[in-house]
Coordinates of C-alpha atoms in Angstrom, one line a residue:
X28 CA 160.8 109.0 104.6
X29 CA 162.9 107.5 101.2
X30 CA 163.2 110.7 98.7
X31 CA 163.3 114.5 99.7
X32 CA 165.2 116.2 97.0
X33 CA 163.2 118.9 96.0
X34 CA 163.0 117.9 92.4
X35 CA 161.6 114.4 93.3
X36 CA 158.0 113.2 94.6
X37 CA 157.0 115.3 98.3
X38 CA 154.9 114.0 101.0
X39 CA 153.4 116.0 103.9
X40 CA 151.2 115.6 107.0
X41 CA 147.9 115.7 108.2
X42 CA 146.8 116.1 111.7
X43 CA 144.2 114.6 113.4
X44 CA 141.1 116.8 115.5
X45 CA 141.1 116.0 118.9
X46 CA 142.9 118.3 122.2
X47 CA 146.4 119.0 121.4
X48 CA 149.4 117.3 123.8
X49 CA 150.9 120.6 125.7
X50 CA 154.3 120.3 128.2
X51 CA 153.0 120.3 132.2
X52 CA 155.4 120.3 134.9
X53 CA 155.4 116.3 134.8
X54 CA 157.9 116.1 131.9
X55 CA 159.8 112.9 132.2
X56 CA 162.9 114.2 133.1
X57 CA 164.0 117.8 133.4
X58 CA 167.5 117.5 131.4
X59 CA 168.4 114.2 129.7
X60 CA 169.7 116.2 127.0
X61 CA 173.1 116.5 127.4
X62 CA 176.3 118.9 126.4
X63 CA 179.2 117.1 125.2
X64 CA 183.0 118.2 126.7
X65 CA 185.0 120.0 124.5
X66 CA 187.7 117.7 124.3
X67 CA 186.4 114.5 122.2
X68 CA 189.7 113.0 121.6
X69 CA 189.5 110.0 123.4
X70 CA 185.8 108.9 121.9
X71 CA 186.2 105.7 120.8
X72 CA 188.2 104.7 123.7
X73 CA 185.7 106.3 125.6
X74 CA 182.9 103.7 124.0
X75 CA 185.2 100.6 123.6
X76 CA 185.8 100.5 119.9
X77 CA 188.1 101.5 117.9
X78 CA 188.4 102.9 114.2
X79 CA 187.3 99.9 111.7
X80 CA 188.5 99.2 108.6
X81 CA 187.1 96.2 106.9
X82 CA 184.6 97.2 105.0
X83 CA 185.9 94.8 102.0
X84 CA 184.6 91.8 104.3
X85 CA 181.0 93.3 103.4
X86 CA 179.4 90.7 101.6
X87 CA 177.7 91.5 98.4
X88 CA 175.0 94.6 97.3
X89 CA 174.2 93.7 94.2
X90 CA 171.2 91.3 94.2
X91 CA 169.4 93.8 96.5
X92 CA 170.4 96.7 94.5
X93 CA 168.2 94.6 91.5
X94 CA 165.7 93.3 93.4
X95 CA 164.7 97.1 95.7
X96 CA 163.3 97.8 93.5
X97 CA 165.3 99.1 90.4
X98 CA 162.7 98.1 87.7
X99 CA 159.2 95.7 87.8
X100 CA 158.9 94.0 84.9
X101 CA 155.3 93.5 83.2
X102 CA 153.7 90.8 84.4
X103 CA 150.2 88.9 83.7
X104 CA 148.7 89.4 87.2
X105 CA 146.0 86.8 88.3
X106 CA 143.1 88.2 89.3
X107 CA 142.7 85.5 92.3
X108 CA 143.3 87.7 95.7
X109 CA 143.6 86.4 99.0
X110 CA 142.5 87.1 103.0
X111 CA 145.0 85.3 105.0
X112 CA 144.2 84.6 108.5
X113 CA 147.0 87.4 110.1
X114 CA 147.2 87.8 114.4
X115 CA 149.6 90.5 115.3
X116 CA 150.8 90.3 118.5
X117 CA 151.5 92.2 121.3
X118 CA 154.5 95.0 120.9
X119 CA 154.3 94.4 124.6
X120 CA 154.3 91.0 126.7
X121 CA 154.4 91.5 130.8
X122 CA 158.1 92.2 131.1
X123 CA 159.9 90.4 127.6
X124 CA 162.0 91.5 125.3
X125 CA 160.9 91.6 122.2
X126 CA 162.4 88.9 119.5
X127 CA 162.8 90.3 116.1
X128 CA 163.2 86.2 115.0
X129 CA 159.6 85.8 115.7
X130 CA 158.3 88.9 116.3
X131 CA 155.5 90.4 113.2
X132 CA 155.4 93.9 112.7
X133 CA 152.0 95.9 112.1
X134 CA 153.6 99.4 112.5
X135 CA 153.2 103.3 111.4
X136 CA 155.3 105.7 111.2
X137 CA 155.0 108.9 112.7
X138 CA 157.0 110.7 110.5
X139 CA 157.1 114.5 110.1
X140 CA 156.0 115.0 113.6
X141 CA 159.5 115.5 115.7
X142 CA 161.8 115.7 112.6
X143 CA 159.7 118.5 111.1
X144 CA 160.3 118.1 106.7
X145 CA 158.6 120.3 104.7
X146 CA 157.2 117.9 102.3
X147 CA 155.3 116.4 105.5
X148 CA 153.4 120.1 106.5
X149 CA 153.9 122.2 103.3
X150 CA 151.2 124.4 104.3
X151 CA 152.0 125.4 108.1
X152 CA 155.7 125.4 106.6
X153 CA 154.7 128.1 104.4
X154 CA 153.0 129.8 107.1
X155 CA 156.5 130.5 108.5
X156 CA 159.2 130.7 106.0
X157 CA 158.6 129.3 102.6
X158 CA 161.9 129.8 101.1
X159 CA 163.5 126.8 103.7
X160 CA 163.8 123.6 102.2
X161 CA 165.0 122.0 105.9
X162 CA 164.4 122.2 109.4
X163 CA 167.9 124.5 109.4
X164 CA 166.9 127.0 107.3
X165 CA 163.3 127.4 109.1
X166 CA 165.2 127.8 112.3
X167 CA 167.4 129.9 110.8
X168 CA 165.0 132.2 109.3
X169 CA 162.4 132.2 112.2
X170 CA 164.9 133.3 114.9
X171 CA 164.3 133.4 118.3
X172 CA 160.7 132.0 117.1
X173 CA 161.4 129.3 115.7
X174 CA 161.0 127.1 119.5
X175 CA 157.9 128.2 120.2
X176 CA 156.7 127.9 116.4
X177 CA 157.7 124.4 116.4
X178 CA 156.8 123.0 119.9
X179 CA 153.3 124.6 118.4
X180 CA 153.3 122.0 116.0
X181 CA 154.3 119.4 118.3
X182 CA 150.9 119.8 120.3
X183 CA 149.1 119.7 116.8
X184 CA 150.4 117.3 114.6
X185 CA 149.4 114.4 116.1
X186 CA 147.3 113.3 119.5
X187 CA 146.6 110.4 121.2
X188 CA 143.6 110.1 118.3
X189 CA 146.0 109.1 116.6
X190 CA 147.4 106.1 118.5
X191 CA 143.5 104.7 118.9
X192 CA 143.1 104.8 115.4
X193 CA 146.2 103.3 114.3
X194 CA 145.8 101.2 117.1
X195 CA 142.0 100.0 115.6
X196 CA 143.4 98.4 112.7
X197 CA 145.6 95.8 114.2
X198 CA 149.0 99.0 115.1
X199 CA 151.0 97.0 117.1
X200 CA 154.8 99.1 116.4
X201 CA 155.2 102.7 116.2
X202 CA 158.6 104.2 114.8
X203 CA 159.5 107.5 115.6
X204 CA 162.3 109.2 114.1
X205 CA 163.9 111.9 115.9
X206 CA 167.0 114.7 115.4
X207 CA 169.9 114.8 117.2
X208 CA 168.7 118.3 118.6
X209 CA 166.1 116.2 120.6
X210 CA 168.9 114.3 122.4
X211 CA 172.3 116.4 122.2
X212 CA 173.2 120.4 121.6
X213 CA 175.4 120.4 118.8
X214 CA 177.5 123.9 118.7
X215 CA 176.7 126.3 115.9
X216 CA 173.7 123.6 114.6
X217 CA 170.7 125.4 114.0
X218 CA 168.2 122.7 114.3
X219 CA 165.9 123.1 117.8
X220 CA 166.4 121.7 120.7
X221 CA 163.5 121.9 122.8
X222 CA 159.9 119.8 124.3
X223 CA 160.4 116.9 121.8
X224 CA 161.0 114.3 124.3
X225 CA 158.2 115.7 126.5
X226 CA 155.8 114.9 124.1
X227 CA 157.8 111.7 122.8
X228 CA 157.3 110.3 126.3
X229 CA 153.3 111.7 126.3
X230 CA 152.5 109.4 123.3
X231 CA 154.9 106.7 124.1
X232 CA 153.3 105.8 127.4
X233 CA 150.3 105.8 125.9
X234 CA 150.9 103.4 123.0
X235 CA 152.4 101.1 125.9
X236 CA 149.7 101.2 128.2
X237 CA 147.1 101.1 126.6
X238 CA 147.8 99.1 123.2
X239 CA 151.2 97.2 124.3
X240 CA 152.9 99.2 121.2
X241 CA 156.5 98.7 120.9
X242 CA 158.3 101.7 120.5
X243 CA 161.4 101.7 117.2
X244 CA 162.8 104.8 118.8
X245 CA 165.2 106.4 115.5
X246 CA 168.1 109.2 114.6
X247 CA 167.0 110.2 111.8
X248 CA 169.5 113.2 111.5
X249 CA 173.2 112.5 112.8
X250 CA 175.4 115.8 113.4
X251 CA 177.4 117.4 110.3
X252 CA 174.7 115.4 108.3
X253 CA 174.7 112.1 107.0
X254 CA 173.3 112.2 103.6
X255 CA 172.7 115.3 101.8
X256 CA 169.6 115.7 102.5
X257 CA 166.4 117.7 104.9
X258 CA 165.8 114.2 106.5
X259 CA 169.6 114.1 107.5
X260 CA 170.2 117.6 108.8
X261 CA 170.0 119.6 106.2
X262 CA 170.6 119.8 102.5
X263 CA 174.0 120.2 101.5
X264 CA 175.4 119.0 104.8
X265 CA 177.1 115.4 105.1
X266 CA 180.2 115.8 107.2
X267 CA 179.3 113.1 109.6
X268 CA 182.0 110.7 108.2
X269 CA 184.9 110.4 109.1
X270 CA 184.4 113.5 111.4
X271 CA 185.4 112.4 115.3
X272 CA 184.1 115.9 116.5
X273 CA 180.3 114.7 115.4
X274 CA 180.5 111.4 116.5
X275 CA 181.4 112.2 119.8
X276 CA 177.7 114.2 119.6
X277 CA 176.2 111.1 118.0
X278 CA 177.6 109.3 120.4
X279 CA 175.9 111.6 123.0
X280 CA 172.2 111.7 121.2
X281 CA 172.6 108.4 121.7
X282 CA 173.0 108.1 125.2
X283 CA 170.5 110.5 125.6
X284 CA 167.9 108.0 123.7
X285 CA 169.3 105.3 126.1
X286 CA 168.6 107.9 129.3
X287 CA 164.9 108.0 127.8
X288 CA 164.8 104.9 127.7
X289 CA 165.8 103.8 131.6
X290 CA 163.8 106.5 132.3
X291 CA 160.1 105.3 130.4
X292 CA 160.4 102.4 133.4
X293 CA 159.3 100.3 130.1
X294 CA 162.7 99.4 129.1
X295 CA 161.6 96.2 127.5
X296 CA 159.2 98.4 124.7
X297 CA 162.0 99.3 123.1
X298 CA 164.4 99.3 120.1
X299 CA 166.9 102.0 119.2
X300 CA 167.9 103.1 115.1
X301 CA 170.7 104.9 116.1
X302 CA 171.0 106.1 111.8
X303 CA 168.7 106.6 108.8
X304 CA 169.6 106.2 105.3
X305 CA 173.2 107.1 105.2
X306 CA 175.3 108.1 102.2
X307 CA 178.4 109.9 100.9
X308 CA 177.6 110.1 97.8
X309 CA 174.3 112.2 97.3
X310 CA 174.5 110.8 93.7
X311 CA 173.8 107.1 94.1
X312 CA 171.6 108.3 97.0
X313 CA 168.8 105.4 97.3
X314 CA 171.0 102.8 95.4
X315 CA 174.2 100.5 96.9
X316 CA 176.4 103.0 95.2
X317 CA 175.4 106.4 97.6
X318 CA 178.0 104.3 100.6
X319 CA 180.7 104.1 99.7
X320 CA 183.8 101.7 101.2
X321 CA 185.0 105.2 103.8
X322 CA 181.9 105.6 104.8
X323 CA 180.6 101.6 105.7
X324 CA 183.5 102.0 107.5
X325 CA 182.6 105.1 109.6
X326 CA 178.8 103.5 110.1
X327 CA 180.2 100.1 111.0
X328 CA 183.0 102.0 114.2
X329 CA 179.7 103.9 115.0
X330 CA 177.7 100.9 115.4
X331 CA 179.9 99.0 117.3
X332 CA 180.0 101.8 120.4
X333 CA 176.6 101.7 120.3
X334 CA 176.5 98.4 120.7
X335 CA 178.9 99.1 124.1
X336 CA 176.9 101.3 124.8
X337 CA 173.3 99.5 125.0
X338 CA 175.1 96.7 126.6
X339 CA 175.9 98.8 129.7
X340 CA 172.2 99.5 130.0
X341 CA 170.5 96.1 129.1
X342 CA 171.4 94.4 126.2
X343 CA 168.3 93.3 125.7
X344 CA 167.2 96.6 123.8
X345 CA 167.2 95.5 120.6
X346 CA 169.5 97.6 118.0
X347 CA 168.0 98.4 114.7
X348 CA 170.7 99.0 111.5
X349 CA 169.0 100.6 108.3
X350 CA 171.1 99.3 105.5
X351 CA 171.9 102.4 103.7
X352 CA 170.5 100.4 100.6
X353 CA 172.9 98.5 100.5
X354 CA 171.1 95.6 102.0
X355 CA 171.4 93.3 104.6
X356 CA 173.5 90.7 103.1
X357 CA 176.0 93.6 103.3
X358 CA 176.2 94.3 106.9
X359 CA 175.6 90.6 108.2
X360 CA 179.5 89.3 107.8
X361 CA 180.6 91.8 110.5
X362 CA 178.0 90.7 112.8
X363 CA 178.1 86.9 114.7
X364 CA 174.9 85.3 115.3
X365 CA 173.4 85.8 118.7
X366 CA 173.7 89.4 118.3
X367 CA 171.0 91.3 118.9
X368 CA 170.2 93.0 116.0
X369 CA 167.7 93.5 113.3
X370 CA 167.8 94.8 110.1
X371 CA 165.4 97.7 108.4
X372 CA 165.2 98.0 104.4
X373 CA 163.0 101.2 103.3
X374 CA 161.4 99.9 100.2
X375 CA 159.2 102.5 97.8
X376 CA 157.6 102.0 94.4
X377 CA 156.5 105.6 93.9
X378 CA 160.2 106.0 92.1
X379 CA 161.1 102.4 90.9
X380 CA 161.8 102.8 87.2
X381 CA 158.4 101.2 84.7
X382 CA 156.3 100.8 87.7
X383 CA 152.6 100.6 86.9
X384 CA 150.3 100.3 90.0
X385 CA 148.7 97.1 88.0
X386 CA 152.4 95.1 88.4
X387 CA 153.4 96.1 91.3
X388 CA 151.3 93.6 93.3
X389 CA 154.0 90.4 91.8
X390 CA 157.2 92.6 92.5
X391 CA 155.7 93.1 96.2
X392 CA 155.4 89.5 97.2
X393 CA 158.8 88.5 95.4
X394 CA 160.7 91.1 96.9
X395 CA 159.4 89.9 100.2
X396 CA 160.3 87.0 99.7
X397 CA 164.1 87.5 98.0
X398 CA 164.4 89.3 101.9
X399 CA 163.9 86.5 103.6
X400 CA 165.8 83.8 101.7
X401 CA 168.5 85.9 100.4
X402 CA 169.8 88.7 102.5
X403 CA 170.4 87.7 106.0
X404 CA 169.8 84.6 108.9
X405 CA 169.3 88.0 110.5
X406 CA 165.5 89.4 111.2
X407 CA 165.0 92.4 108.7
X408 CA 161.8 94.9 108.6
X409 CA 160.2 97.2 106.3
X410 CA 160.4 100.4 108.5
X411 CA 159.3 102.2 105.6
X412 CA 156.9 102.0 102.5
X413 CA 153.9 103.3 101.4
X414 CA 151.2 103.2 98.5
X415 CA 152.1 105.7 95.4
X416 CA 153.8 103.5 92.7
X417 CA 154.9 105.6 90.1
X418 CA 152.7 105.9 87.4
X419 CA 148.9 104.7 86.8
X420 CA 147.8 105.0 90.6
X421 CA 144.4 104.2 91.4
X422 CA 142.0 104.7 94.0
X423 CA 140.4 101.3 94.1
X424 CA 143.0 100.3 93.4
X425 CA 144.9 101.3 96.7
X426 CA 143.2 98.3 98.9
X427 CA 145.0 95.5 97.2
X428 CA 148.0 97.3 97.3
X429 CA 147.8 97.9 100.9
X430 CA 146.8 94.5 102.0
X431 CA 149.1 92.6 99.8
X432 CA 152.4 95.1 101.3
X433 CA 151.6 94.7 104.8
X434 CA 150.5 90.6 104.3
X435 CA 153.5 90.4 102.4
X436 CA 155.8 92.1 105.1
X437 CA 154.6 90.1 108.2
X438 CA 154.7 86.4 105.6
X439 CA 158.0 86.4 104.7
X440 CA 160.1 88.5 106.9
X441 CA 159.2 90.7 110.2
X442 CA 156.5 92.5 109.2
X443 CA 157.0 96.8 108.2
X444 CA 156.3 100.3 109.0
X445 CA 153.5 102.1 107.3
X446 CA 155.5 105.7 106.3
X447 CA 153.3 107.5 107.6
X448 CA 150.9 108.1 110.1
X449 CA 149.6 111.4 109.0
X450 CA 150.3 113.6 105.9
X451 CA 148.9 116.7 104.3
X452 CA 150.3 116.2 100.8
X453 CA 148.4 118.1 98.1
X454 CA 150.5 117.2 95.4
X455 CA 149.3 115.3 92.1
X456 CA 149.9 111.6 91.2
X457 CA 150.1 109.6 87.9
X458 CA 146.7 108.5 88.0
X459 CA 144.1 109.3 90.5
X460 CA 144.3 111.6 93.4
X461 CA 147.0 113.7 95.3
X462 CA 149.3 111.8 97.3
X463 CA 147.7 112.4 100.2
X464 CA 145.3 109.7 99.3
X465 CA 148.9 107.2 98.9
X466 CA 151.3 108.0 102.2
X467 CA 148.4 109.0 104.9
X468 CA 147.4 106.4 107.1
X469 CA 145.3 107.9 109.0
X470 CA 143.4 108.5 105.5
X471 CA 144.0 105.4 104.5
X472 CA 141.8 103.9 107.6
X473 CA 138.7 107.0 107.6
X474 CA 138.8 105.9 103.2
X475 CA 138.4 102.1 104.4
X476 CA 142.0 101.0 102.5
X477 CA 144.5 99.7 106.0
X478 CA 141.6 97.4 107.8
X479 CA 141.9 95.5 110.1
X480 CA 141.3 92.1 108.5
X481 CA 143.6 91.4 105.5
X482 CA 141.1 90.6 102.9
X483 CA 142.7 91.8 99.2
X484 CA 146.6 90.4 99.4
X485 CA 147.6 89.3 96.0
X486 CA 150.5 86.6 98.0
X487 CA 148.7 83.7 99.3

């Protein structure tokens, strides 16, 4: 999710009542998790790359900074709403690989499931470690009980009925964040390595076989920490940057994801997202200032290695690059046309200055059009979006904001993925209701806010 600093807005997640998923002897693989050898001095050459130091050749991030969204100007809005006809394509079509240039995602994130965040599951969390602010500290607090507690929550947080409900409103894409600990055991890391892959396998196979959903597997955290936040490894951790050892473990995590995709038997059903919201300057997080030129060089080095690793499996598997709030236009000059790359931009209005619910609709349409025409010729995907705005949230206005965003992302770019599928949050918002009312896709379905038909879009 976009921002999880304790002093900012938090979210949580609600499990759907149906039988829990539990491991059995039919686990996808006994040992896809990889342990890194002690020597990592040749890690860059082992993946066929050298250190990249040309971040000065990047494109401009300034237009993105002003659009995504820095502020929303009060505007007189029209009362006319639209009901465009939208046909969501299947995420998997036979043995064909996805083409993000033409694909339109009606997606949902399974956030807070295999990468635990207190903001997404506080009631459950506080039963065990109320003073812990992140999964790292949660497991430090629980010690040997961390594994059993997390395994039980993996099984109950969401399940097959969650996928059924999402499919009922046309969801064709699942973006699934994981920690690196699901793929590699890093000495000294407090993040839990257990049966995450088994749960991931069961859910993804169900979604693919029953609903032809496309799956984006994301590495939300990387060893050492990518942004000083709980979502990057732990609060105060940003030692991923310019650390060869942590880079080596990151590549091992990527290899674990690729091994999982190969073992799935559905290799064409996946996109890999190897980094999320990276920042080496916490004060600038959420803006282009959050990532230095040095940090960008490190990411470019890492991503080139990931491309090479994917090519050894099948170059038709797309790589999704989260733009780290610099915009796709910043990164695009480093990649030649034809590169199997899709950019991921995150758009939230709950922390955008001056964002009132009555003014947000034109901003959505304008920003979506900007992402299409001004960012890059590579496909762009809005990997995270939600309904809460900063001021004057209304329960009656949710349907229009939902329809407008979902339609705008599909009309102008490659679609998006709502954050998040389930939410428990009881935190009050400015205006009506609580955060769960604006962040839980399942609750929005139950409230008839999220429907298969789009009939209250401000954009035409």
